Short mmCIF file of C-alpha atoms in Angstrom, two decimals:
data_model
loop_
_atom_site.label_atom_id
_atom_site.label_comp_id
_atom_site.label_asym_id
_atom_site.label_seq_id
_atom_site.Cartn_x
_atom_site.Cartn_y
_atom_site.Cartn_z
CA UNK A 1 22.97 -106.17 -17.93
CA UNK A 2 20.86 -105.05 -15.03
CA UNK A 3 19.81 -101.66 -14.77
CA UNK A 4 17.11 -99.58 -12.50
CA UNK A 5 14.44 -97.12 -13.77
CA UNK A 6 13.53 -94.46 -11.25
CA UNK A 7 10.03 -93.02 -12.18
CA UNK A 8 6.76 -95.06 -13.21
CA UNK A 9 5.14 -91.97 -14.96
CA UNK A 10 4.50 -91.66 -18.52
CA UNK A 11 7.73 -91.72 -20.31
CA UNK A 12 9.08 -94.02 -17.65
CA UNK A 13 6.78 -96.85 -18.20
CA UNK A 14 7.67 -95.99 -22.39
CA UNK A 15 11.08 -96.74 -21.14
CA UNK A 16 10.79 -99.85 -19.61
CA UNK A 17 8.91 -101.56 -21.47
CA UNK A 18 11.98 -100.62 -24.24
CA UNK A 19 14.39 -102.31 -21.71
CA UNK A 20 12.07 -105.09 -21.14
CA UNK A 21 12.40 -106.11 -24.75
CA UNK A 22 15.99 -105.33 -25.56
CA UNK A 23 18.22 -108.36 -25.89
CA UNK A 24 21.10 -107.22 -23.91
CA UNK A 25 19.09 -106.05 -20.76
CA UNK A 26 19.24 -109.56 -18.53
CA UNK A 27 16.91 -107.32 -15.31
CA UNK A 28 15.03 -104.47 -14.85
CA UNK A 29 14.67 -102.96 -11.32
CA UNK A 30 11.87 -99.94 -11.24
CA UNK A 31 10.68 -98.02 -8.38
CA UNK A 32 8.62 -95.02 -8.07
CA UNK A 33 7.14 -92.48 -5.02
CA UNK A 34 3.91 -94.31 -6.01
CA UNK A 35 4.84 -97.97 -4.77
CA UNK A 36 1.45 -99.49 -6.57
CA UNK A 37 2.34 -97.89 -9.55
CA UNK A 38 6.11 -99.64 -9.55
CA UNK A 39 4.65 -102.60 -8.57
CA UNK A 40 1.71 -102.47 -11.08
CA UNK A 41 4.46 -101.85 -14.31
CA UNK A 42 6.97 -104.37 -13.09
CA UNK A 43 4.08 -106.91 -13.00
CA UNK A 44 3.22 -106.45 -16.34
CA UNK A 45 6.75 -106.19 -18.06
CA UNK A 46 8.00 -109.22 -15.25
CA UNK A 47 10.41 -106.81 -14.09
CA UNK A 48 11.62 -106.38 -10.43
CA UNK A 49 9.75 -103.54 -8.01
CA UNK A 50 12.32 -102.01 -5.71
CA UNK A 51 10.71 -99.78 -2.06
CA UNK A 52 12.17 -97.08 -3.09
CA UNK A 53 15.28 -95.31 -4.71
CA UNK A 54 17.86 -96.32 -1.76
CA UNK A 55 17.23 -100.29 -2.19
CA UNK A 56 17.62 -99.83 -6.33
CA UNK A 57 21.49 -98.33 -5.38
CA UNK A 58 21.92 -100.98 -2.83
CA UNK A 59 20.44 -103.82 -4.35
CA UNK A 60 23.27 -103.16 -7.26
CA UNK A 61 22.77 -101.86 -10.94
CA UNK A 62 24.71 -101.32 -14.04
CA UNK A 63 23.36 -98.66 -15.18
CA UNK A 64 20.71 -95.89 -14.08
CA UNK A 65 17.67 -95.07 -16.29
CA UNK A 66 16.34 -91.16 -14.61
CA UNK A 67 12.33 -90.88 -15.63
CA UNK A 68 11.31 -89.31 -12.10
CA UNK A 69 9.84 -85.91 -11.37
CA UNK A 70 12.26 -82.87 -12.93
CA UNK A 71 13.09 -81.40 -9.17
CA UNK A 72 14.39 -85.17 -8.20
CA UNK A 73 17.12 -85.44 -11.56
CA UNK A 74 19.83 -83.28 -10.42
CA UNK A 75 19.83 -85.13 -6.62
CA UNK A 76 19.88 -88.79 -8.55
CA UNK A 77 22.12 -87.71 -11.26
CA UNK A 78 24.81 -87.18 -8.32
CA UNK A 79 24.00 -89.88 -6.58
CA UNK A 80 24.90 -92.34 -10.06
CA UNK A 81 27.71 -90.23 -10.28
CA UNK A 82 29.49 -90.91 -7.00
CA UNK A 83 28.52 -94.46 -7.42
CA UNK A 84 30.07 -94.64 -10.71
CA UNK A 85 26.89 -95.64 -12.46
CA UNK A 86 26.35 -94.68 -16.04
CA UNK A 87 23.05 -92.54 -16.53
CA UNK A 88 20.13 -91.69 -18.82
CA UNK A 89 18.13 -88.70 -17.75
CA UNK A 90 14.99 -87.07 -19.35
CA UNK A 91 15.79 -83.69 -19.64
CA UNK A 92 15.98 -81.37 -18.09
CA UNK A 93 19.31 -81.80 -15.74
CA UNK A 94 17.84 -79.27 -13.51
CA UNK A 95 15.16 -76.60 -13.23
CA UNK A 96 17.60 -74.17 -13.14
CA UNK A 97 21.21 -73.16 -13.96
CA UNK A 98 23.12 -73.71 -10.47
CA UNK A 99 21.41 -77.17 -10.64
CA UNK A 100 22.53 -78.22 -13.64
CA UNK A 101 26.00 -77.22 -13.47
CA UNK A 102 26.61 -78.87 -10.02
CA UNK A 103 24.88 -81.94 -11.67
CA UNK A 104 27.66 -81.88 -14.44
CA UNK A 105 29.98 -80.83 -11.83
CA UNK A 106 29.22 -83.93 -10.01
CA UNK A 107 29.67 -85.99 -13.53
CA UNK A 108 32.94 -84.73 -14.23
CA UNK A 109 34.73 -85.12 -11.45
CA UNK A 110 33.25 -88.88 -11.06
CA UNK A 111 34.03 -89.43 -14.94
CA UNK A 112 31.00 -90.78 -15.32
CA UNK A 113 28.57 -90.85 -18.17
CA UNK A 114 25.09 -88.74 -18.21
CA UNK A 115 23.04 -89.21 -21.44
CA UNK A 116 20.48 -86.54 -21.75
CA UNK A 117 16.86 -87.46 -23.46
CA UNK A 118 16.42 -85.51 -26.27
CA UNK A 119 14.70 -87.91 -28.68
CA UNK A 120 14.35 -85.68 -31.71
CA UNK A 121 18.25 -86.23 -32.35
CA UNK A 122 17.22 -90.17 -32.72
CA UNK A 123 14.07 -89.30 -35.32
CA UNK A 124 14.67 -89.84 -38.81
CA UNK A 125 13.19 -86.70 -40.44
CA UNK A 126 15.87 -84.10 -37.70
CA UNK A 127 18.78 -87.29 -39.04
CA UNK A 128 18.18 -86.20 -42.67
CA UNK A 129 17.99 -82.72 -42.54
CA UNK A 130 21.36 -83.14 -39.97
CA UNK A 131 22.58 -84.85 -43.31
CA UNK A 132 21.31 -82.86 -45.58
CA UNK A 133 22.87 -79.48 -44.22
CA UNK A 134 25.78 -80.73 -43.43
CA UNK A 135 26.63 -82.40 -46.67
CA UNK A 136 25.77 -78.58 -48.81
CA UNK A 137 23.28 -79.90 -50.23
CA UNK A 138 20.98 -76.69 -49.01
CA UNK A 139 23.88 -74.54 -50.05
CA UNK A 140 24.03 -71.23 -47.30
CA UNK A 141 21.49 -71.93 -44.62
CA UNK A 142 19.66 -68.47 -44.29
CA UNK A 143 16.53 -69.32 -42.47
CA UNK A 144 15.57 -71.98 -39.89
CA UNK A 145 11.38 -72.23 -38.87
CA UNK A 146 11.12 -74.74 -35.66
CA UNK A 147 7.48 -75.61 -34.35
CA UNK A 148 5.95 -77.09 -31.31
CA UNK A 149 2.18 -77.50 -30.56
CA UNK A 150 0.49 -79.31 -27.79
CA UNK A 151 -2.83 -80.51 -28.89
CA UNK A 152 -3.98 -79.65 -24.96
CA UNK A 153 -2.67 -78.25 -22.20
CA UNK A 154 -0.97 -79.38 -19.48
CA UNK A 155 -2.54 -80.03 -15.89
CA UNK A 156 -2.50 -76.89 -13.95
CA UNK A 157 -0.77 -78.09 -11.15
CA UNK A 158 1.77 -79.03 -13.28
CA UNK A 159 2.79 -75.60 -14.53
CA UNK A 160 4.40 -73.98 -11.80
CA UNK A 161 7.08 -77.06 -11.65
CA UNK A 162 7.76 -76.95 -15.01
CA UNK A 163 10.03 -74.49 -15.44
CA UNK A 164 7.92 -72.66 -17.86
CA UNK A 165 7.31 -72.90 -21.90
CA UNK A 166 10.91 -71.92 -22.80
CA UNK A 167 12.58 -74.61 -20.93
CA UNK A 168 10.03 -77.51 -20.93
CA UNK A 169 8.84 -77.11 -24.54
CA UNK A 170 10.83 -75.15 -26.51
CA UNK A 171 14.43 -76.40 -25.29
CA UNK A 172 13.66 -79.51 -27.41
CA UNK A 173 13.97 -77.16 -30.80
CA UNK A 174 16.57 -75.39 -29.47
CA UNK A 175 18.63 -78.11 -28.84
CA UNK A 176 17.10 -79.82 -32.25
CA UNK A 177 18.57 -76.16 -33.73
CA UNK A 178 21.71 -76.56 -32.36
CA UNK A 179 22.09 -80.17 -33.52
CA UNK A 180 20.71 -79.95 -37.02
CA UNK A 181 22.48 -77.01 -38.15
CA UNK A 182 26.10 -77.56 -36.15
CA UNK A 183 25.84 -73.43 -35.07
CA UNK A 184 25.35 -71.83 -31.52
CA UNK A 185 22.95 -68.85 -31.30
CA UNK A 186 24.66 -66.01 -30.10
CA UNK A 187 21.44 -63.74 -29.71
CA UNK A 188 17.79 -64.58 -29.05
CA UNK A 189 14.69 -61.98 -28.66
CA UNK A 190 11.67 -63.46 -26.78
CA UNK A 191 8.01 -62.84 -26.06
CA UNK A 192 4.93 -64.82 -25.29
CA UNK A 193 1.20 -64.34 -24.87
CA UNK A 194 -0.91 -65.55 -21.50
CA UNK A 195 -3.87 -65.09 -22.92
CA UNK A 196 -4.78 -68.70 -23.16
CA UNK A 197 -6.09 -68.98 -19.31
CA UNK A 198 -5.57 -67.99 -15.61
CA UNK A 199 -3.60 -70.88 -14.91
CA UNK A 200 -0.69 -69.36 -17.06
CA UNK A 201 -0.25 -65.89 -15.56
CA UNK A 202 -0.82 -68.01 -11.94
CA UNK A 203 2.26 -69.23 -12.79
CA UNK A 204 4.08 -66.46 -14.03
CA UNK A 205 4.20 -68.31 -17.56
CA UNK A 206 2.67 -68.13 -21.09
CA UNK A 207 0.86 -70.51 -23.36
CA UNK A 208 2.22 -69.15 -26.71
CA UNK A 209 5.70 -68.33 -27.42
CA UNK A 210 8.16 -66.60 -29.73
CA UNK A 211 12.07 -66.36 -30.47
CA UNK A 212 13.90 -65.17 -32.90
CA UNK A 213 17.35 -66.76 -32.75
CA UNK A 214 20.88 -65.33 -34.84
CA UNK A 215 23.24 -67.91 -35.01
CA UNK A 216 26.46 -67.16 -35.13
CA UNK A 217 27.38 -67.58 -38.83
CA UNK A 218 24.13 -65.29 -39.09
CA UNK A 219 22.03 -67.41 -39.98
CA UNK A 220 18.51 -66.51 -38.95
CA UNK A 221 15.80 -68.91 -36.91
CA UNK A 222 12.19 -68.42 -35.52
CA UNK A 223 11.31 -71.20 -33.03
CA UNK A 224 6.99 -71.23 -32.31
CA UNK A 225 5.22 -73.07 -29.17
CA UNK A 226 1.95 -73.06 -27.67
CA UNK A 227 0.47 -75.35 -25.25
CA UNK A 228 -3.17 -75.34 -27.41
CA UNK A 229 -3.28 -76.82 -30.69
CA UNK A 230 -7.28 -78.26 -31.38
CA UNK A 231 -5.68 -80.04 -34.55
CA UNK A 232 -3.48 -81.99 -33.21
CA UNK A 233 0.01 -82.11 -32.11
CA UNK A 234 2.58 -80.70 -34.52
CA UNK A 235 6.12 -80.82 -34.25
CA UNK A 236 8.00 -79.50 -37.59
CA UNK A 237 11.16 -77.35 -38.64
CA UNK A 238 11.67 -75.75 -42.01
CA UNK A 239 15.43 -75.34 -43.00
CA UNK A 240 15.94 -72.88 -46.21
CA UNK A 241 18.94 -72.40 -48.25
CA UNK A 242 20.07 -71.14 -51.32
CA UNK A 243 19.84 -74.23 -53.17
CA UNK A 244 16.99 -76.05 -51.37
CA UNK A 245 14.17 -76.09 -48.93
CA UNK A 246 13.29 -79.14 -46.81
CA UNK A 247 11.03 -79.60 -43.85
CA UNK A 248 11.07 -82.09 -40.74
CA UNK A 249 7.37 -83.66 -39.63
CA UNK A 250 5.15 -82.95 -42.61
CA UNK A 251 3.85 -86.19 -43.41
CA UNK A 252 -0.03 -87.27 -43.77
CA UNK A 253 -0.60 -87.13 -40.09
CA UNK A 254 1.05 -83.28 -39.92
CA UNK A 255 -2.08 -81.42 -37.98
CA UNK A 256 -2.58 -78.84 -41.03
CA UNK A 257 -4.72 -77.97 -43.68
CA UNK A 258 -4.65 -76.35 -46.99
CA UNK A 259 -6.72 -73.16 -47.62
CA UNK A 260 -6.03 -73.89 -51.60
CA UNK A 261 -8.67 -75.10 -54.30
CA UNK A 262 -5.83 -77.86 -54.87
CA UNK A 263 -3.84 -78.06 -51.84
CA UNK A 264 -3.39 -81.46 -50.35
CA UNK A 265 -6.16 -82.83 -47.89
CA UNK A 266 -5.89 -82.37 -44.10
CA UNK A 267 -4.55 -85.22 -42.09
CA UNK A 268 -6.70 -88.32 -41.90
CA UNK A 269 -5.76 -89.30 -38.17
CA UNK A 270 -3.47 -86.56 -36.69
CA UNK A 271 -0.75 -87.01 -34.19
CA UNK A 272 -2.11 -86.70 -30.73
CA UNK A 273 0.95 -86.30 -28.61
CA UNK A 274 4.67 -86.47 -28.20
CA UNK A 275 5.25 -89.83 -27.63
CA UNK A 276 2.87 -91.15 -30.70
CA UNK A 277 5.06 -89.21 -33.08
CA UNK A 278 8.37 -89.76 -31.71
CA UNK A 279 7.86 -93.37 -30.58
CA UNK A 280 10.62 -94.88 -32.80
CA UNK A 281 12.95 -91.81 -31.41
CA UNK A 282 12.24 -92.62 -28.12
CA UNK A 283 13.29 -96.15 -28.52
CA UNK A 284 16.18 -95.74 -30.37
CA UNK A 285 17.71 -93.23 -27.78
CA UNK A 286 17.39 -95.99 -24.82
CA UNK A 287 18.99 -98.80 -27.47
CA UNK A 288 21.90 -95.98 -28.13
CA UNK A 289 21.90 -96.04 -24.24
CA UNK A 290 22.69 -99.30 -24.11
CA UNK A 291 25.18 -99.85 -26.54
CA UNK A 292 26.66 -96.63 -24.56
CA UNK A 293 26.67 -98.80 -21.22
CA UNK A 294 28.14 -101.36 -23.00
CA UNK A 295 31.23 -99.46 -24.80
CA UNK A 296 29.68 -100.01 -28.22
CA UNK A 297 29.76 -96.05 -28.91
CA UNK A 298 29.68 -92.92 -27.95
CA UNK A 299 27.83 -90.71 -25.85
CA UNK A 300 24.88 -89.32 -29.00
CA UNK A 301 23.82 -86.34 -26.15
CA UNK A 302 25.89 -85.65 -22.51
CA UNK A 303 25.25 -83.19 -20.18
CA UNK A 304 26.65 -80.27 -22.01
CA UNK A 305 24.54 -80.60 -24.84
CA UNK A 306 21.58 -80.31 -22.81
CA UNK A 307 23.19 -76.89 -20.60
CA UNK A 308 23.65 -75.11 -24.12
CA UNK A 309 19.68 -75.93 -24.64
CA UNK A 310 19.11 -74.71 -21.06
CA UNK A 311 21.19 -71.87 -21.48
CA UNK A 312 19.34 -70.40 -24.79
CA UNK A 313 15.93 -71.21 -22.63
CA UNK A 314 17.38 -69.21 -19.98
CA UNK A 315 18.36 -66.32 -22.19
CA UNK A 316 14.77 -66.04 -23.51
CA UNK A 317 13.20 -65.94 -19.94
CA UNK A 318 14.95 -62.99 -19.24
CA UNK A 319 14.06 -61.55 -22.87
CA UNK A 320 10.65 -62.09 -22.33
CA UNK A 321 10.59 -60.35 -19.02
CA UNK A 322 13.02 -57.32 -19.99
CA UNK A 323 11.50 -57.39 -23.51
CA UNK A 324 15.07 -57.01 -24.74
CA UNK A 325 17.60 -58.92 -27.31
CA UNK A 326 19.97 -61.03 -24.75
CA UNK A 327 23.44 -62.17 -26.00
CA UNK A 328 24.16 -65.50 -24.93
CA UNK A 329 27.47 -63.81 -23.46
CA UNK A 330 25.21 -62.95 -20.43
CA UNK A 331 23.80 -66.40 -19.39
CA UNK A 332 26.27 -68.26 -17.39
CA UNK A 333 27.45 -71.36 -18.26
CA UNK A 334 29.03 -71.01 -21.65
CA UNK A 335 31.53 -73.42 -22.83
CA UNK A 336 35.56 -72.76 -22.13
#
């Protein structure tokens, strides 16, 4: 199988060298705006460097892997499309709504395939709890506590392209919400706090945020972010029922301590960032990718998983700024 990676950053270079290794992937083209950068990770993984994004279509592909800059997804996504290549994007589709449902648009009527990265669905703590509500064994899920804390912030240039807290953070537990607990949230109410620095309110975001979600067998959820967290980074969610209480991402490296005489002791070597503690997820979700490719199974996460995230980040945007409940009945894109 040969397949091109378009984006050197970060997760892209995570990516790759996942491809590098996997048994079934025979070439790996990559390519980047930064041409060293392409060159420099292909070198080192004995992968292929392409100019630029035109020679990786041209050159010929099986399958496209999407790791570029969030305003380039929705353009490439389309361009797969009408070449009939199968796709794996990193979330998000698109900054915004329109984006993302001419992206799908684009996918539909091509009949192609668009796998959507959100890892946490491939992590084994969010599997069990997945398992563990859906089999009863929680009895009636009443409450649902999601978490996400950056140990530090992001760049500031990077804030004003990132489509803000809701939708670049907090989309991951509310798609993690929607996936664990098999229920849509009908109603969210929103609020967040800039007080963490100028670079926030420059751009018209916050660095702390709040939602209260009902789902739509009433079932009640808080989801938490905030872009500072000195102990480390700390991804969890608490799922209560009548019978039981479990919680995802408390292990001895969970960024927390005890204020108890006897409570257990703080975390000998915290996580430091997202792709420490979901490195396992993250590979897992390009092998599921493959096998996808390959007709071994089905799509785990298409486009339409990751609007309904998009849409519940949309609807607490325009909380936040009405300071207002918003039904998900007034953010467009809701499935037929």
């Amino acid at each position: 199988m040969r397949i091109g990676l378009i984006g050197a950053g970060r997760i892209g270079t995570f990516h790759a060298a996942t491809l590098s290794r996997h048994r079934e992937v025979g070439s790996l083209i990559v390519t980047d705006v930064d041409t060293a950068r392409a060159h420099g990770l292909a070198d080192r993984l004995g992968a292929t460097a392409a100019p630029g994004v035109d020679e990786i279509f041209t050159w010929g592909v099986d399958a496209m892997v999407i790791t570029a800059a969030t305003a380039a997804h929705a353009e490439l996504i389309g361009r797969a499309a009408r070449s009939g290549l199968p796709v794996f994007c990193e979330k998000p589709i698109a900054i915004d709504l329109p984006g993302t449902l001419a992206a799908l648009a684009e996918v539909d009527a091509a009949g192609t395939v668009l796998q959507m990265g959100f890892q946490r669905r491939f992590d084994a703590g969010y599997t069990t709890a997945r398992e563990a509500v859906r089999s009863g064994r929680l009895g009636r899920l009443h409450t649902v506590r999601a978490t996400t804390a950056d140990q530090a912030p992001p760049p500031a240039a990077y804030l004003p392209v990132s489509g803000g807290i809701y939708r670049d953070c907090l989309v991951h537990d509310f798609d993690a919400l929607r996936w664990v607990t098999g229920r849509e949230a009908v109603e969210v109410y929103a609020t967040g706090s800039d007080a963490g620095g100028a670079m926030y309110r420059e751009a018209n975001d916050v660095d702390t945020a709040a939602v209260v979600l009902t789902l739509e067998d009433g079932t009640l959820a808080t989801a938490t972010a905030t872009r500072t967290n000195g102990a480390g980074y700390d991804v969890r969610m608490e799922l209560a029922g009548e019978l039981d209480t479990i919680a995802v991402g408390l292990d001895d490296r969970t960024p927390i301590t005890s204020s108890e005489p006897a409570g257990p002791p703080p975390a000998g070597k915290p996580w430091t960032g997202f792709l420490e503690r979901f490195a396992p997820a993250y590979q897992a979700e390009i092998a599921a990718f493959v096998e996808v490719v390959r007709g071994e199974r089905a799509n785990p996460c298409d486009g339409r998983e990751a609007l309904q995230a998009l849409r519940l980040a949309e609807a607490c945007e325009l909380s936040r700024h009405e300071r207002r409940p918003v039904h998900l009945g007034e953010i467009a894109g809701a499935r037929d």
